[in-house]
């Protein structure tokens, strides 16, 4: 049992009471580095008193989200039990449960006629007026910044509009999480495709089987879609490389099918140094 792992998990939001209950049970079985968790899904189900389907689905979700990873297997009377490790770095990146600290207190003279001058650095005093003071002169935002913010808002709205409409909840939080993902480096088009893929996947599901949008983005469940997008792109690149190699082979062998190669493909093959202009002309084509 590790109090350290239990404390890390207790201080983070996992999206639902069932998910929190399962991760806390697993944390109770972990070593201080999160490893060494070996207990069957049946054991988890008996101790948490959750349904077997909930336990299985949650474990799969944790594995997909990177909260859990499989580190091995342990033999048991029914075959084997999977050994898990809680990824503490991934858990620490989740939203904390603690409320932001708000300074409170009582002052002898709570009403101040004017703000303080602020701290000084190298003899330069702080602002004379508070931001909401009538005499404060605000600098207008630049057109470039306004345009960038407008584009970001439109992108976030477009992405959220692709989510199953009846499961959109807390639009402000959802849009904020989308903007945060884009700011962290996720391509807006990729995120949009991941949302569309999830929406299509859930078309045949009942309403209760589809996650609310704020939780979906909070748990970064779009990462599964990004992985699939990357895999599809890799396959497309491999197919393109294979196709180029086939065309180059036709030219080398002066195959009759060479006549179907377009000028653009020839230029691409020469640029890729798969063939030379001399080989192209020898095959009866024009370089």
PDB file of C-alpha atoms in Angstrom:
ATOM      1  CA  UNK A   1       0.000   0.000   0.000  1.00  0.00           C
ATOM      2  CA  UNK A   2       1.326   3.479  -0.872  1.00  0.00           C
ATOM      3  CA  UNK A   3       0.007   6.598   0.813  1.00  0.00           C
ATOM      4  CA  UNK A   4       2.011   8.691  -1.651  1.00  0.00           C
ATOM      5  CA  UNK A   5       0.211   7.263  -4.702  1.00  0.00           C
ATOM      6  CA  UNK A   6      -3.151   7.401  -2.920  1.00  0.00           C
ATOM      7  CA  UNK A   7      -2.609  11.082  -2.090  1.00  0.00           C
ATOM      8  CA  UNK A   8      -1.670  11.948  -5.687  1.00  0.00           C
ATOM      9  CA  UNK A   9      -4.807  10.231  -6.991  1.00  0.00           C
ATOM     10  CA  UNK A  10      -7.030  11.699  -4.283  1.00  0.00           C
ATOM     11  CA  UNK A  11      -6.006  15.229  -5.278  1.00  0.00           C
ATOM     12  CA  UNK A  12      -6.995  14.837  -8.949  1.00  0.00           C
ATOM     13  CA  UNK A  13     -10.304  14.691 -10.814  1.00  0.00           C
ATOM     14  CA  UNK A  14     -10.981  11.540 -12.840  1.00  0.00           C
ATOM     15  CA  UNK A  15     -14.333  12.476 -14.350  1.00  0.00           C
ATOM     16  CA  UNK A  16     -16.741  10.327 -12.338  1.00  0.00           C
ATOM     17  CA  UNK A  17     -17.244   8.717  -8.941  1.00  0.00           C
ATOM     18  CA  UNK A  18     -16.775   5.225 -10.412  1.00  0.00           C
ATOM     19  CA  UNK A  19     -13.456   6.148 -12.047  1.00  0.00           C
ATOM     20  CA  UNK A  20     -12.226   7.756  -8.829  1.00  0.00           C
ATOM     21  CA  UNK A  21     -13.265   4.726  -6.768  1.00  0.00           C
ATOM     22  CA  UNK A  22     -11.410   2.328  -9.069  1.00  0.00           C
ATOM     23  CA  UNK A  23      -8.197   4.371  -9.238  1.00  0.00           C
ATOM     24  CA  UNK A  24      -8.172   4.756  -5.442  1.00  0.00           C
ATOM     25  CA  UNK A  25      -8.532   0.976  -5.041  1.00  0.00           C
ATOM     26  CA  UNK A  26      -5.625   0.429  -7.447  1.00  0.00           C
ATOM     27  CA  UNK A  27      -3.537   3.086  -5.681  1.00  0.00           C
ATOM     28  CA  UNK A  28      -4.095   1.184  -2.436  1.00  0.00           C
ATOM     29  CA  UNK A  29      -2.364  -1.821  -4.031  1.00  0.00           C
ATOM     30  CA  UNK A  30       0.557   0.113  -5.565  1.00  0.00           C
ATOM     31  CA  UNK A  31       4.158   0.667  -4.535  1.00  0.00           C
ATOM     32  CA  UNK A  32       5.452   4.213  -4.054  1.00  0.00           C
ATOM     33  CA  UNK A  33       6.335   4.489  -7.760  1.00  0.00           C
ATOM     34  CA  UNK A  34       2.860   3.321  -8.802  1.00  0.00           C
ATOM     35  CA  UNK A  35       3.989  -0.162  -9.874  1.00  0.00           C
ATOM     36  CA  UNK A  36       3.265  -3.682  -8.670  1.00  0.00           C
ATOM     37  CA  UNK A  37      -0.541  -3.608  -8.939  1.00  0.00           C
ATOM     38  CA  UNK A  38      -1.858  -7.098  -9.563  1.00  0.00           C
ATOM     39  CA  UNK A  39      -5.519  -7.775  -8.902  1.00  0.00           C
ATOM     40  CA  UNK A  40      -8.170  -9.181 -11.195  1.00  0.00           C
ATOM     41  CA  UNK A  41     -11.096  -7.168 -12.484  1.00  0.00           C
ATOM     42  CA  UNK A  42     -13.306  -9.506 -10.458  1.00  0.00           C
ATOM     43  CA  UNK A  43     -11.448  -8.519  -7.294  1.00  0.00           C
ATOM     44  CA  UNK A  44     -11.876  -4.844  -8.133  1.00  0.00           C
ATOM     45  CA  UNK A  45     -15.576  -5.419  -8.799  1.00  0.00           C
ATOM     46  CA  UNK A  46     -16.120  -7.202  -5.453  1.00  0.00           C
ATOM     47  CA  UNK A  47     -14.328  -4.566  -3.391  1.00  0.00           C
ATOM     48  CA  UNK A  48     -15.747  -1.486  -5.124  1.00  0.00           C
ATOM     49  CA  UNK A  49     -19.235  -3.027  -5.537  1.00  0.00           C
ATOM     50  CA  UNK A  50     -19.391  -1.605  -9.061  1.00  0.00           C
ATOM     51  CA  UNK A  51     -20.695  -3.559 -12.033  1.00  0.00           C
ATOM     52  CA  UNK A  52     -18.288  -5.792 -13.925  1.00  0.00           C
ATOM     53  CA  UNK A  53     -18.881  -3.872 -17.162  1.00  0.00           C
ATOM     54  CA  UNK A  54     -18.068  -0.575 -15.432  1.00  0.00           C
ATOM     55  CA  UNK A  55     -14.798  -1.972 -14.072  1.00  0.00           C
ATOM     56  CA  UNK A  56     -13.748  -3.422 -17.440  1.00  0.00           C
ATOM     57  CA  UNK A  57     -14.657  -0.256 -19.358  1.00  0.00           C
ATOM     58  CA  UNK A  58     -12.859   1.974 -16.862  1.00  0.00           C
ATOM     59  CA  UNK A  59      -9.670  -0.104 -16.917  1.00  0.00           C
ATOM     60  CA  UNK A  60      -9.684   0.021 -20.735  1.00  0.00           C
ATOM     61  CA  UNK A  61     -10.205   3.795 -20.618  1.00  0.00           C
ATOM     62  CA  UNK A  62      -7.348   4.227 -18.118  1.00  0.00           C
ATOM     63  CA  UNK A  63      -5.035   2.208 -20.379  1.00  0.00           C
ATOM     64  CA  UNK A  64      -6.045   4.244 -23.424  1.00  0.00           C
ATOM     65  CA  UNK A  65      -5.581   7.533 -21.562  1.00  0.00           C
ATOM     66  CA  UNK A  66      -2.153   6.523 -20.244  1.00  0.00           C
ATOM     67  CA  UNK A  67      -3.214   6.620 -16.593  1.00  0.00           C
ATOM     68  CA  UNK A  68      -2.419   2.890 -16.379  1.00  0.00           C
ATOM     69  CA  UNK A  69       0.069   0.738 -18.264  1.00  0.00           C
ATOM     70  CA  UNK A  70       0.526  -3.032 -18.288  1.00  0.00           C
ATOM     71  CA  UNK A  71       3.950  -4.127 -17.011  1.00  0.00           C
ATOM     72  CA  UNK A  72       3.586  -7.920 -17.025  1.00  0.00           C
ATOM     73  CA  UNK A  73       1.498 -10.911 -16.015  1.00  0.00           C
ATOM     74  CA  UNK A  74       1.328 -13.035 -12.874  1.00  0.00           C
ATOM     75  CA  UNK A  75       0.231 -16.660 -12.874  1.00  0.00           C
ATOM     76  CA  UNK A  76      -2.859 -17.535 -10.850  1.00  0.00           C
ATOM     77  CA  UNK A  77      -5.239 -20.473 -10.526  1.00  0.00           C
ATOM     78  CA  UNK A  78      -7.470 -19.188 -13.336  1.00  0.00           C
ATOM     79  CA  UNK A  79      -4.592 -18.457 -15.718  1.00  0.00           C
ATOM     80  CA  UNK A  80      -2.913 -15.107 -15.158  1.00  0.00           C
ATOM     81  CA  UNK A  81      -3.506 -11.671 -13.695  1.00  0.00           C
ATOM     82  CA  UNK A  82      -2.287  -8.519 -15.447  1.00  0.00           C
ATOM     83  CA  UNK A  83       0.208  -6.400 -13.510  1.00  0.00           C
ATOM     84  CA  UNK A  84      -0.440  -2.642 -13.799  1.00  0.00           C
ATOM     85  CA  UNK A  85       1.425   0.538 -12.985  1.00  0.00           C
ATOM     86  CA  UNK A  86      -0.186   3.899 -12.299  1.00  0.00           C
ATOM     87  CA  UNK A  87       1.620   6.561 -14.348  1.00  0.00           C
ATOM     88  CA  UNK A  88       2.052   9.253 -11.704  1.00  0.00           C
ATOM     89  CA  UNK A  89       3.164  11.885 -14.238  1.00  0.00           C
ATOM     90  CA  UNK A  90      -0.068  11.424 -16.197  1.00  0.00           C
ATOM     91  CA  UNK A  91      -2.177  11.567 -13.025  1.00  0.00           C
ATOM     92  CA  UNK A  92      -0.390  14.709 -11.856  1.00  0.00           C
ATOM     93  CA  UNK A  93      -1.338  16.400 -15.145  1.00  0.00           C
ATOM     94  CA  UNK A  94      -5.076  15.963 -14.443  1.00  0.00           C
ATOM     95  CA  UNK A  95      -7.205  18.767 -13.052  1.00  0.00           C
ATOM     96  CA  UNK A  96      -6.736  19.161  -9.273  1.00  0.00           C
ATOM     97  CA  UNK A  97      -9.664  18.800  -6.879  1.00  0.00           C
ATOM     98  CA  UNK A  98      -8.485  21.617  -4.602  1.00  0.00           C
ATOM     99  CA  UNK A  99     -10.238  24.952  -4.916  1.00  0.00           C
ATOM    100  CA  UNK A 100      -8.027  27.969  -5.673  1.00  0.00           C
ATOM    101  CA  UNK A 101      -6.800  29.723  -2.584  1.00  0.00           C
ATOM    102  CA  UNK A 102      -8.612  32.957  -1.840  1.00  0.00           C
ATOM    103  CA  UNK A 103      -6.988  35.316   0.587  1.00  0.00           C
ATOM    104  CA  UNK A 104      -9.397  36.597   3.218  1.00  0.00           C
ATOM    105  CA  UNK A 105      -8.999  38.712   6.288  1.00  0.00           C
ATOM    106  CA  UNK A 106     -10.075  41.873   7.986  1.00  0.00           C
ATOM    107  CA  UNK A 107      -8.399  45.248   7.713  1.00  0.00           C
ATOM    108  CA  UNK A 108      -8.655  48.056  10.228  1.00  0.00           C
ATOM    109  CA  UNK A 109      -9.702  50.457   7.511  1.00  0.00           C
ATOM    110  CA  UNK A 110     -11.169  48.264   4.746  1.00  0.00           C
ATOM    111  CA  UNK A 111     -12.155  51.169   2.481  1.00  0.00           C
ATOM    112  CA  UNK A 112      -9.156  52.765   0.821  1.00  0.00           C
ATOM    113  CA  UNK A 113      -9.647  56.111  -0.945  1.00  0.00           C
ATOM    114  CA  UNK A 114      -6.863  55.426  -3.447  1.00  0.00           C
ATOM    115  CA  UNK A 115      -4.761  52.392  -4.396  1.00  0.00           C
ATOM    116  CA  UNK A 116      -1.180  51.988  -3.221  1.00  0.00           C
ATOM    117  CA  UNK A 117       1.697  52.880  -5.449  1.00  0.00           C
ATOM    118  CA  UNK A 118       2.782  49.252  -5.769  1.00  0.00           C
ATOM    119  CA  UNK A 119       6.253  47.788  -5.459  1.00  0.00           C
ATOM    120  CA  UNK A 120       9.239  49.509  -6.968  1.00  0.00           C
ATOM    121  CA  UNK A 121      11.900  47.873  -9.120  1.00  0.00           C
ATOM    122  CA  UNK A 122      15.017  49.904  -9.891  1.00  0.00           C
ATOM    123  CA  UNK A 123      13.274  52.996  -8.625  1.00  0.00           C
ATOM    124  CA  UNK A 124      10.282  52.644 -10.947  1.00  0.00           C
ATOM    125  CA  UNK A 125       6.996  52.802  -9.066  1.00  0.00           C
ATOM    126  CA  UNK A 126       3.957  50.653  -9.651  1.00  0.00           C
ATOM    127  CA  UNK A 127       0.776  51.650 -11.407  1.00  0.00           C
ATOM    128  CA  UNK A 128      -0.970  54.668  -9.936  1.00  0.00           C
ATOM    129  CA  UNK A 129      -4.473  53.455 -10.731  1.00  0.00           C
ATOM    130  CA  UNK A 130      -6.151  50.081 -10.467  1.00  0.00           C
ATOM    131  CA  UNK A 131      -7.341  48.531 -13.766  1.00  0.00           C
ATOM    132  CA  UNK A 132     -11.001  49.362 -13.062  1.00  0.00           C
ATOM    133  CA  UNK A 133     -10.316  52.935 -11.930  1.00  0.00           C
ATOM    134  CA  UNK A 134     -12.154  55.565 -14.030  1.00  0.00           C
ATOM    135  CA  UNK A 135      -8.871  57.322 -14.810  1.00  0.00           C
ATOM    136  CA  UNK A 136      -7.138  54.175 -16.021  1.00  0.00           C
ATOM    137  CA  UNK A 137      -6.393  54.324 -19.745  1.00  0.00           C
ATOM    138  CA  UNK A 138      -6.540  50.873 -21.290  1.00  0.00           C
ATOM    139  CA  UNK A 139      -4.516  50.175 -24.393  1.00  0.00           C
ATOM    140  CA  UNK A 140      -6.815  48.843 -27.121  1.00  0.00           C
ATOM    141  CA  UNK A 141      -5.942  45.373 -28.434  1.00  0.00           C
ATOM    142  CA  UNK A 142      -4.141  45.301 -31.741  1.00  0.00           C
ATOM    143  CA  UNK A 143      -6.036  44.215 -34.831  1.00  0.00           C
ATOM    144  CA  UNK A 144      -3.631  41.328 -35.292  1.00  0.00           C
ATOM    145  CA  UNK A 145      -4.348  39.999 -31.791  1.00  0.00           C
ATOM    146  CA  UNK A 146      -8.089  40.499 -32.217  1.00  0.00           C
ATOM    147  CA  UNK A 147      -7.993  38.588 -35.512  1.00  0.00           C
ATOM    148  CA  UNK A 148      -5.968  35.741 -33.952  1.00  0.00           C
ATOM    149  CA  UNK A 149      -8.381  35.451 -31.012  1.00  0.00           C
ATOM    150  CA  UNK A 150     -11.352  35.472 -33.375  1.00  0.00           C
ATOM    151  CA  UNK A 151      -9.835  32.666 -35.446  1.00  0.00           C
ATOM    152  CA  UNK A 152      -9.123  30.622 -32.288  1.00  0.00           C
ATOM    153  CA  UNK A 153     -12.714  31.101 -31.084  1.00  0.00           C
ATOM    154  CA  UNK A 154     -14.136  30.066 -34.456  1.00  0.00           C
ATOM    155  CA  UNK A 155     -11.906  26.977 -34.533  1.00  0.00           C
ATOM    156  CA  UNK A 156     -12.978  25.937 -31.033  1.00  0.00           C
ATOM    157  CA  UNK A 157     -16.650  26.504 -31.902  1.00  0.00           C
ATOM    158  CA  UNK A 158     -16.272  24.460 -35.091  1.00  0.00           C
ATOM    159  CA  UNK A 159     -14.650  21.591 -33.192  1.00  0.00           C
ATOM    160  CA  UNK A 160     -17.305  21.589 -30.450  1.00  0.00           C
ATOM    161  CA  UNK A 161     -20.071  21.743 -33.081  1.00  0.00           C
ATOM    162  CA  UNK A 162     -18.915  18.323 -34.320  1.00  0.00           C
ATOM    163  CA  UNK A 163     -19.489  16.732 -30.908  1.00  0.00           C
ATOM    164  CA  UNK A 164     -22.794  14.830 -30.410  1.00  0.00           C
ATOM    165  CA  UNK A 165     -25.203  17.696 -29.868  1.00  0.00           C
ATOM    166  CA  UNK A 166     -27.264  16.096 -27.095  1.00  0.00           C
ATOM    167  CA  UNK A 167     -24.108  15.448 -25.028  1.00  0.00           C
ATOM    168  CA  UNK A 168     -22.621  18.943 -25.138  1.00  0.00           C
ATOM    169  CA  UNK A 169     -22.396  20.267 -21.592  1.00  0.00           C
ATOM    170  CA  UNK A 170     -20.716  23.340 -20.078  1.00  0.00           C
ATOM    171  CA  UNK A 171     -19.824  25.001 -23.368  1.00  0.00           C
ATOM    172  CA  UNK A 172     -17.450  27.468 -21.733  1.00  0.00           C
ATOM    173  CA  UNK A 173     -15.342  24.715 -20.135  1.00  0.00           C
ATOM    174  CA  UNK A 174     -15.436  22.634 -23.311  1.00  0.00           C
ATOM    175  CA  UNK A 175     -14.260  25.565 -25.453  1.00  0.00           C
ATOM    176  CA  UNK A 176     -11.549  26.425 -22.911  1.00  0.00           C
ATOM    177  CA  UNK A 177     -10.233  22.853 -22.968  1.00  0.00           C
ATOM    178  CA  UNK A 178     -10.253  22.807 -26.775  1.00  0.00           C
ATOM    179  CA  UNK A 179      -8.302  26.072 -26.867  1.00  0.00           C
ATOM    180  CA  UNK A 180      -5.822  24.685 -24.317  1.00  0.00           C
ATOM    181  CA  UNK A 181      -5.237  21.565 -26.438  1.00  0.00           C
ATOM    182  CA  UNK A 182      -4.629  23.667 -29.561  1.00  0.00           C
ATOM    183  CA  UNK A 183      -2.301  25.975 -27.637  1.00  0.00           C
ATOM    184  CA  UNK A 184      -0.372  22.905 -26.436  1.00  0.00           C
ATOM    185  CA  UNK A 185       0.388  22.010 -30.057  1.00  0.00           C
ATOM    186  CA  UNK A 186      -2.537  19.878 -31.267  1.00  0.00           C
ATOM    187  CA  UNK A 187      -3.483  20.750 -34.833  1.00  0.00           C
ATOM    188  CA  UNK A 188      -7.077  22.074 -34.940  1.00  0.00           C
ATOM    189  CA  UNK A 189      -7.884  19.950 -38.006  1.00  0.00           C
ATOM    190  CA  UNK A 190      -6.576  16.824 -36.273  1.00  0.00           C
ATOM    191  CA  UNK A 191      -8.632  17.561 -33.171  1.00  0.00           C
ATOM    192  CA  UNK A 192     -11.688  18.164 -35.353  1.00  0.00           C
ATOM    193  CA  UNK A 193     -11.191  14.806 -37.094  1.00  0.00           C
ATOM    194  CA  UNK A 194     -10.787  13.074 -33.701  1.00  0.00           C
ATOM    195  CA  UNK A 195     -14.100  14.570 -32.510  1.00  0.00           C
ATOM    196  CA  UNK A 196     -15.861  13.561 -35.732  1.00  0.00           C
ATOM    197  CA  UNK A 197     -14.493  10.023 -35.405  1.00  0.00           C
ATOM    198  CA  UNK A 198     -15.831   9.760 -31.845  1.00  0.00           C
ATOM    199  CA  UNK A 199     -19.215  11.145 -32.920  1.00  0.00           C
ATOM    200  CA  UNK A 200     -19.423   8.597 -35.733  1.00  0.00           C
ATOM    201  CA  UNK A 201     -18.344   5.797 -33.396  1.00  0.00           C
ATOM    202  CA  UNK A 202     -21.123   6.685 -30.953  1.00  0.00           C
ATOM    203  CA  UNK A 203     -23.913   6.956 -33.547  1.00  0.00           C
ATOM    204  CA  UNK A 204     -25.321   3.559 -32.614  1.00  0.00           C
ATOM    205  CA  UNK A 205     -24.946   4.077 -28.865  1.00  0.00           C
ATOM    206  CA  UNK A 206     -27.681   5.062 -26.474  1.00  0.00           C
ATOM    207  CA  UNK A 207     -27.430   8.564 -25.066  1.00  0.00           C
ATOM    208  CA  UNK A 208     -26.103   7.290 -21.731  1.00  0.00           C
ATOM    209  CA  UNK A 209     -23.132   5.614 -23.436  1.00  0.00           C
ATOM    210  CA  UNK A 210     -21.743   8.870 -24.855  1.00  0.00           C
ATOM    211  CA  UNK A 211     -19.561  11.031 -22.585  1.00  0.00           C
ATOM    212  CA  UNK A 212     -20.459  14.659 -21.843  1.00  0.00           C
ATOM    213  CA  UNK A 213     -18.279  17.046 -23.826  1.00  0.00           C
ATOM    214  CA  UNK A 214     -16.640  18.767 -20.840  1.00  0.00           C
ATOM    215  CA  UNK A 215     -15.552  15.421 -19.372  1.00  0.00           C
ATOM    216  CA  UNK A 216     -14.492  14.082 -22.786  1.00  0.00           C
ATOM    217  CA  UNK A 217     -12.125  16.973 -23.433  1.00  0.00           C
ATOM    218  CA  UNK A 218     -10.999  17.084 -19.799  1.00  0.00           C
ATOM    219  CA  UNK A 219      -9.975  13.407 -19.906  1.00  0.00           C
ATOM    220  CA  UNK A 220      -8.209  14.005 -23.256  1.00  0.00           C
ATOM    221  CA  UNK A 221     -10.144  11.173 -24.866  1.00  0.00           C
ATOM    222  CA  UNK A 222      -9.405  12.773 -28.233  1.00  0.00           C
ATOM    223  CA  UNK A 223      -5.881  11.355 -27.935  1.00  0.00           C
ATOM    224  CA  UNK A 224      -7.213   7.991 -29.170  1.00  0.00           C
ATOM    225  CA  UNK A 225      -8.401   9.692 -32.355  1.00  0.00           C
ATOM    226  CA  UNK A 226      -5.044  11.423 -32.833  1.00  0.00           C
ATOM    227  CA  UNK A 227      -3.255   8.090 -32.576  1.00  0.00           C
ATOM    228  CA  UNK A 228      -5.525   6.655 -35.283  1.00  0.00           C
ATOM    229  CA  UNK A 229      -5.026   9.728 -37.481  1.00  0.00           C
ATOM    230  CA  UNK A 230      -1.256   9.369 -37.167  1.00  0.00           C
ATOM    231  CA  UNK A 231      -1.480   5.653 -37.987  1.00  0.00           C
ATOM    232  CA  UNK A 232      -3.595   6.383 -41.094  1.00  0.00           C
ATOM    233  CA  UNK A 233      -1.090   8.990 -42.242  1.00  0.00           C
ATOM    234  CA  UNK A 234       1.761   6.565 -41.757  1.00  0.00           C
ATOM    235  CA  UNK A 235      -0.073   3.977 -43.866  1.00  0.00           C
ATOM    236  CA  UNK A 236      -0.688   6.576 -46.564  1.00  0.00           C
ATOM    237  CA  UNK A 237       3.001   7.515 -46.572  1.00  0.00           C
ATOM    238  CA  UNK A 238       4.009   3.869 -46.827  1.00  0.00           C
ATOM    239  CA  UNK A 239       1.583   3.353 -49.728  1.00  0.00           C
ATOM    240  CA  UNK A 240       2.975   6.447 -51.468  1.00  0.00           C
ATOM    241  CA  UNK A 241       6.562   5.211 -51.071  1.00  0.00           C
ATOM    242  CA  UNK A 242       5.561   1.791 -52.353  1.00  0.00           C
ATOM    243  CA  UNK A 243       3.783   3.339 -55.325  1.00  0.00           C
ATOM    244  CA  UNK A 244       6.824   5.434 -56.251  1.00  0.00           C
ATOM    245  CA  UNK A 245       9.052   2.375 -56.033  1.00  0.00           C
ATOM    246  CA  UNK A 246       6.738   0.489 -58.420  1.00  0.00           C
ATOM    247  CA  UNK A 247       6.771   3.329 -60.952  1.00  0.00           C
ATOM    248  CA  UNK A 248      10.569   3.561 -60.740  1.00  0.00           C
ATOM    249  CA  UNK A 249      10.806  -0.195 -61.321  1.00  0.00           C
ATOM    250  CA  UNK A 250       8.656   0.100 -64.452  1.00  0.00           C
ATOM    251  CA  UNK A 251      11.008   2.735 -65.825  1.00  0.00           C
ATOM    252  CA  UNK A 252      14.109   0.711 -64.980  1.00  0.00           C
ATOM    253  CA  UNK A 253      12.672  -2.342 -66.724  1.00  0.00           C
ATOM    254  CA  UNK A 254      11.141  -0.275 -69.566  1.00  0.00           C
ATOM    255  CA  UNK A 255       7.839  -1.952 -68.810  1.00  0.00           C
ATOM    256  CA  UNK A 256       4.939  -1.396 -71.273  1.00  0.00           C
ATOM    257  CA  UNK A 257       2.948   0.153 -68.419  1.00  0.00           C
ATOM    258  CA  UNK A 258       5.389   3.076 -68.404  1.00  0.00           C
ATOM    259  CA  UNK A 259       3.128   4.856 -70.878  1.00  0.00           C
ATOM    260  CA  UNK A 260       0.589   5.341 -68.076  1.00  0.00           C
ATOM    261  CA  UNK A 261       3.036   7.352 -65.948  1.00  0.00           C
ATOM    262  CA  UNK A 262       2.143  11.044 -65.961  1.00  0.00           C
ATOM    263  CA  UNK A 263       4.589  13.910 -66.423  1.00  0.00           C
ATOM    264  CA  UNK A 264       4.012  15.012 -62.847  1.00  0.00           C
ATOM    265  CA  UNK A 265       4.877  11.541 -61.559  1.00  0.00           C
ATOM    266  CA  UNK A 266       8.033  11.539 -63.692  1.00  0.00           C
ATOM    267  CA  UNK A 267       9.093  14.893 -62.218  1.00  0.00           C
ATOM    268  CA  UNK A 268       8.441  13.559 -58.732  1.00  0.00           C
ATOM    269  CA  UNK A 269      10.506  10.407 -59.370  1.00  0.00           C
ATOM    270  CA  UNK A 270      13.429  12.429 -60.719  1.00  0.00           C
ATOM    271  CA  UNK A 271      13.229  14.865 -57.773  1.00  0.00           C
ATOM    272  CA  UNK A 272      13.246  11.879 -55.399  1.00  0.00           C
ATOM    273  CA  UNK A 273      16.332  10.521 -57.240  1.00  0.00           C
ATOM    274  CA  UNK A 274      14.597   7.192 -57.848  1.00  0.00           C
ATOM    275  CA  UNK A 275      15.276   7.530 -61.578  1.00  0.00           C
ATOM    276  CA  UNK A 276      17.454   9.705 -63.803  1.00  0.00           C
ATOM    277  CA  UNK A 277      16.394  11.707 -66.865  1.00  0.00           C
ATOM    278  CA  UNK A 278      18.427   9.303 -69.009  1.00  0.00           C
ATOM    279  CA  UNK A 279      16.504   6.302 -67.663  1.00  0.00           C
ATOM    280  CA  UNK A 280      13.220   8.097 -68.329  1.00  0.00           C
ATOM    281  CA  UNK A 281      14.164   8.776 -71.954  1.00  0.00           C
ATOM    282  CA  UNK A 282      15.440   5.230 -72.396  1.00  0.00           C
ATOM    283  CA  UNK A 283      11.992   3.990 -71.328  1.00  0.00           C
ATOM    284  CA  UNK A 284      10.426   6.043 -74.127  1.00  0.00           C
ATOM    285  CA  UNK A 285       9.215   8.860 -71.876  1.00  0.00           C
ATOM    286  CA  UNK A 286      10.089  12.528 -71.835  1.00  0.00           C
ATOM    287  CA  UNK A 287      11.945  13.860 -68.832  1.00  0.00           C
TER     288      UNK A 287
END
